[in-house]
Short mmCIF file of C-alpha atoms in Angstrom, two decimals:
data_model
loop_
_atom_site.label_atom_id
_atom_site.label_comp_id
_atom_site.label_asym_id
_atom_site.label_seq_id
_atom_site.Cartn_x
_atom_site.Cartn_y
_atom_site.Cartn_z
CA UNK C 1 67.10 125.57 122.82
CA UNK C 2 64.62 123.71 120.67
CA UNK C 3 62.78 125.89 118.17
CA UNK C 4 59.14 126.32 117.25
CA UNK C 5 57.53 127.27 113.94
CA UNK C 6 54.29 129.24 113.76
CA UNK C 7 52.40 130.98 110.95
CA UNK C 8 53.13 134.71 110.85
CA UNK C 9 49.48 135.68 110.95
CA UNK C 10 45.94 134.32 111.12
CA UNK C 11 42.46 135.79 110.94
CA UNK C 12 39.32 134.80 112.74
CA UNK C 13 35.77 136.02 113.11
CA UNK C 14 34.37 137.03 116.44
CA UNK C 15 32.68 134.23 118.42
CA UNK C 16 34.19 131.53 116.22
CA UNK C 17 36.81 129.00 117.39
CA UNK C 18 40.45 129.63 116.53
CA UNK C 19 43.11 126.96 116.13
CA UNK C 20 46.67 128.29 116.32
CA UNK C 21 49.23 125.70 115.20
CA UNK C 22 52.81 125.24 116.35
CA UNK C 23 55.46 122.84 115.08
CA UNK C 24 58.31 121.74 117.33
CA UNK C 25 59.87 118.71 115.68
CA UNK C 26 63.09 118.88 117.77
CA UNK C 27 61.33 118.87 121.12
CA UNK C 28 63.10 116.93 123.87
CA UNK C 29 61.54 114.80 126.59
CA UNK C 30 61.96 117.48 129.25
CA UNK C 31 60.55 120.39 127.24
CA UNK C 32 57.24 121.82 128.29
CA UNK C 33 55.09 123.51 125.63
CA UNK C 34 54.11 126.99 126.75
CA UNK C 35 51.84 129.57 125.15
CA UNK C 36 51.93 133.26 125.89
CA UNK C 37 50.16 136.14 124.23
CA UNK C 38 51.05 139.79 123.91
CA UNK C 39 48.54 142.55 123.42
CA UNK C 40 49.75 145.78 121.82
CA UNK C 41 52.07 147.83 124.04
CA UNK C 42 51.87 145.32 126.88
CA UNK C 43 54.08 142.60 128.31
CA UNK C 44 53.36 138.97 127.41
CA UNK C 45 50.72 137.12 129.37
CA UNK C 46 50.76 133.42 130.21
CA UNK C 47 48.01 131.44 128.47
CA UNK C 48 48.57 127.73 129.02
CA UNK C 49 51.22 125.03 129.12
CA UNK C 50 51.48 121.25 128.90
CA UNK C 51 53.87 118.33 128.62
CA UNK C 52 52.11 115.35 127.03
CA UNK C 53 48.40 115.46 127.74
CA UNK C 54 45.87 117.94 126.44
CA UNK C 55 45.16 120.79 128.85
CA UNK C 56 42.20 123.08 129.44
CA UNK C 57 41.89 126.28 131.43
CA UNK C 58 39.60 129.27 131.49
CA UNK C 59 41.48 130.99 128.68
CA UNK C 60 42.12 128.21 126.17
CA UNK C 61 42.80 124.57 125.42
CA UNK C 62 46.08 123.02 124.37
CA UNK C 63 46.05 119.97 122.14
CA UNK C 64 49.39 118.12 121.96
CA UNK C 65 50.15 115.60 119.25
CA UNK C 66 50.94 112.07 120.38
CA UNK C 67 54.54 112.37 119.15
CA UNK C 68 54.76 115.87 120.75
CA UNK C 69 56.19 117.33 117.55
CA UNK C 70 53.30 119.72 117.17
CA UNK C 71 50.59 121.36 119.24
CA UNK C 72 47.54 123.56 118.76
CA UNK C 73 46.24 126.37 120.93
CA UNK C 74 42.46 126.49 120.78
CA UNK C 75 40.44 129.58 121.60
CA UNK C 76 36.89 128.31 121.79
CA UNK C 77 35.12 131.59 121.03
CA UNK C 78 37.31 134.41 119.80
CA UNK C 79 36.55 137.91 121.01
CA UNK C 80 37.98 141.22 119.85
CA UNK C 81 40.10 141.26 123.02
CA UNK C 82 41.84 138.07 121.86
CA UNK C 83 43.57 139.97 119.06
CA UNK C 84 47.26 139.64 119.98
CA UNK C 85 50.54 137.97 119.07
CA UNK C 86 50.53 134.37 120.30
CA UNK C 87 53.86 132.74 121.11
CA UNK C 88 54.48 129.02 121.29
CA UNK C 89 57.61 128.32 123.36
CA UNK C 90 59.48 125.23 124.49
CA UNK C 91 60.65 125.61 128.03
CA UNK C 92 63.21 123.40 129.70
CA UNK C 93 62.28 122.41 133.24
CA UNK C 94 65.83 123.19 134.42
CA UNK C 95 66.92 125.76 136.97
CA UNK C 96 66.91 128.83 134.74
CA UNK C 97 63.43 128.30 133.31
CA UNK C 98 64.16 130.96 130.72
CA UNK C 99 61.77 131.52 127.83
CA UNK C 100 63.13 131.99 124.33
CA UNK C 101 60.47 133.72 122.23
CA UNK C 102 60.05 133.24 118.50
CA UNK C 103 58.18 135.61 116.21
CA UNK C 104 54.73 134.28 117.11
CA UNK C 105 51.42 134.41 115.26
CA UNK C 106 49.58 137.71 114.92
CA UNK C 107 45.89 136.91 115.38
CA UNK C 108 43.39 139.37 113.92
CA UNK C 109 39.76 139.03 115.04
CA UNK C 110 37.10 140.49 112.79
CA UNK C 111 33.75 141.63 114.21
CA UNK T 1 49.90 138.10 145.91
CA UNK T 2 52.95 138.77 143.81
CA UNK T 3 53.43 141.96 141.81
CA UNK T 4 56.15 143.25 139.53
CA UNK T 5 56.94 146.93 139.16
CA UNK T 6 58.87 148.42 136.29
CA UNK T 7 59.65 152.05 135.66
CA UNK T 8 59.63 154.42 133.95
CA UNK T 9 56.92 153.61 131.41
CA UNK T 10 58.49 155.77 128.72
CA UNK T 11 61.92 157.29 128.37
CA UNK T 12 63.57 159.47 125.74
CA UNK T 13 67.34 159.69 125.96
CA UNK T 14 70.05 161.20 123.74
CA UNK T 15 72.73 159.05 122.17
CA UNK T 16 75.70 158.68 124.51
CA UNK T 17 73.73 159.24 127.70
CA UNK T 18 73.57 156.67 130.53
CA UNK T 19 70.61 154.42 131.26
CA UNK T 20 69.16 152.86 134.36
CA UNK T 21 65.93 150.87 134.34
CA UNK T 22 64.69 149.34 137.56
CA UNK T 23 62.46 146.37 138.23
CA UNK T 24 61.23 145.15 141.61
CA UNK T 25 59.13 142.17 142.59
CA UNK T 26 56.92 141.93 145.65
CA UNK T 27 55.31 138.97 147.38
CA UNK T 28 57.89 136.29 146.59
CA UNK T 29 61.43 135.40 147.54
CA UNK T 30 64.40 134.20 145.50
CA UNK T 31 62.71 134.67 142.13
CA UNK T 32 64.42 134.16 138.80
CA UNK T 33 64.56 137.55 137.09
CA UNK T 34 64.78 138.37 133.39
CA UNK T 35 65.29 141.35 131.10
CA UNK T 36 63.87 141.19 127.57
CA UNK T 37 63.95 143.70 124.74
CA UNK T 38 61.54 144.04 121.84
CA UNK T 39 62.53 146.17 118.86
CA UNK T 40 59.68 147.75 116.90
CA UNK T 41 57.69 145.08 115.07
CA UNK T 42 59.96 142.28 116.29
CA UNK T 43 59.83 139.43 118.77
CA UNK T 44 61.20 139.42 122.31
CA UNK T 45 64.92 138.95 122.80
CA UNK T 46 66.22 137.66 126.14
CA UNK T 47 69.02 139.96 127.32
CA UNK T 48 69.88 138.86 130.86
CA UNK T 49 68.64 136.51 133.53
CA UNK T 50 69.49 136.01 137.18
CA UNK T 51 68.89 133.08 139.52
CA UNK T 52 70.11 134.89 142.64
CA UNK T 53 71.71 138.01 144.13
CA UNK T 54 74.81 139.01 142.20
CA UNK T 55 74.33 136.20 139.66
CA UNK T 56 73.85 137.54 136.14
CA UNK T 57 73.88 135.62 132.87
CA UNK T 58 74.08 137.48 129.59
CA UNK T 59 72.38 136.01 126.57
CA UNK T 60 73.52 138.52 123.94
CA UNK T 61 76.74 140.57 123.81
CA UNK T 62 75.79 144.21 123.76
CA UNK T 63 76.05 147.70 125.11
CA UNK T 64 73.98 146.89 128.20
CA UNK T 65 74.65 145.38 131.62
CA UNK T 66 72.46 144.08 134.43
CA UNK T 67 72.80 143.90 138.18
CA UNK T 68 70.87 142.31 141.02
CA UNK T 69 71.83 144.12 144.22
CA UNK T 70 68.92 142.71 146.23
CA UNK T 71 66.84 139.54 146.01
CA UNK T 72 63.86 141.24 144.36
CA UNK T 73 65.56 144.06 142.49
CA UNK T 74 66.89 143.85 138.94
CA UNK T 75 68.54 146.78 137.18
CA UNK T 76 69.38 147.26 133.51
CA UNK T 77 72.09 149.79 132.74
CA UNK T 78 74.18 151.33 130.04
CA UNK T 79 77.07 153.79 130.27
CA UNK T 80 76.50 155.20 126.77
CA UNK T 81 73.30 154.58 124.83
CA UNK T 82 73.32 153.81 121.10
CA UNK T 83 70.52 154.40 118.62
CA UNK T 84 70.13 150.62 118.35
CA UNK T 85 69.28 150.43 122.06
CA UNK T 86 65.83 151.83 121.33
CA UNK T 87 63.02 149.39 122.05
CA UNK T 88 60.47 148.08 124.50
CA UNK T 89 62.19 146.68 127.60
CA UNK T 90 60.40 144.12 129.72
CA UNK T 91 61.27 142.71 133.11
CA UNK T 92 59.89 139.34 134.17
CA UNK T 93 60.05 137.01 137.12
CA UNK T 94 59.56 133.29 137.60
CA UNK T 95 59.47 131.03 140.61
CA UNK T 96 62.78 129.28 139.94
CA UNK T 97 63.19 125.53 139.84
CA UNK T 98 59.84 123.98 139.07
CA UNK T 99 58.33 127.36 138.33
CA UNK T 100 55.88 127.10 135.53
CA UNK T 101 55.11 130.65 134.46
CA UNK T 102 56.82 133.93 133.85
CA UNK T 103 55.12 137.13 134.90
CA UNK T 104 55.97 140.25 132.96
CA UNK T 105 56.03 143.88 133.96
CA UNK T 106 54.31 146.60 131.98
CA UNK T 107 57.50 147.54 130.14
CA UNK T 108 59.54 150.64 129.38
CA UNK T 109 59.45 152.19 125.92
CA UNK T 110 62.95 153.60 125.35
CA UNK T 111 63.65 155.96 122.48
CA UNK T 112 67.27 156.91 121.87
CA UNK T 113 67.58 160.00 119.71
#
């Protein structure tokens, strides 16, 4: 399974944009880039995913580099409820569709 | 709509005792099912996954086993718990081939004393 590298932690102020980076230099052509987040004492929650093009949904935006070796999760206006661990994961589109989690980025949001 | 149920929410067990955690999914058929564990302050570790009834793949050799007796039921077991089995256990399901997302249960916090 290809690996991802994320900063251990980041800080943001409430109502400001947050850019969470992820490096995945060994990504293969069939790997989708997925982002999940985990609030304290809860299971992970799907945020967004993409393959080559940038993606937007109600939760966030995903910007994917042209060479696909890195990506950035963008929270447009951070709220206190966005404080969580954010995981960037490469997911093979094969039959098992299993997710291999790394250590993620702990995002702290200051009021 | 689909829902995933996992119980119990918390569990305290003595070392050497057996374990059985159950997970059921409603509103879908033939899901892929997964068991993850998260030790305190650590990331999620994939333990087992299943693509169908009776089909179990183990990701990490350990003191635990998994079974899938029915299409939407996934059970995590141990005959004798170790201290190192303590952690937050999460069940998840995905829609199989072409499925894009995993949906996680609310988890079981297991403390082995």
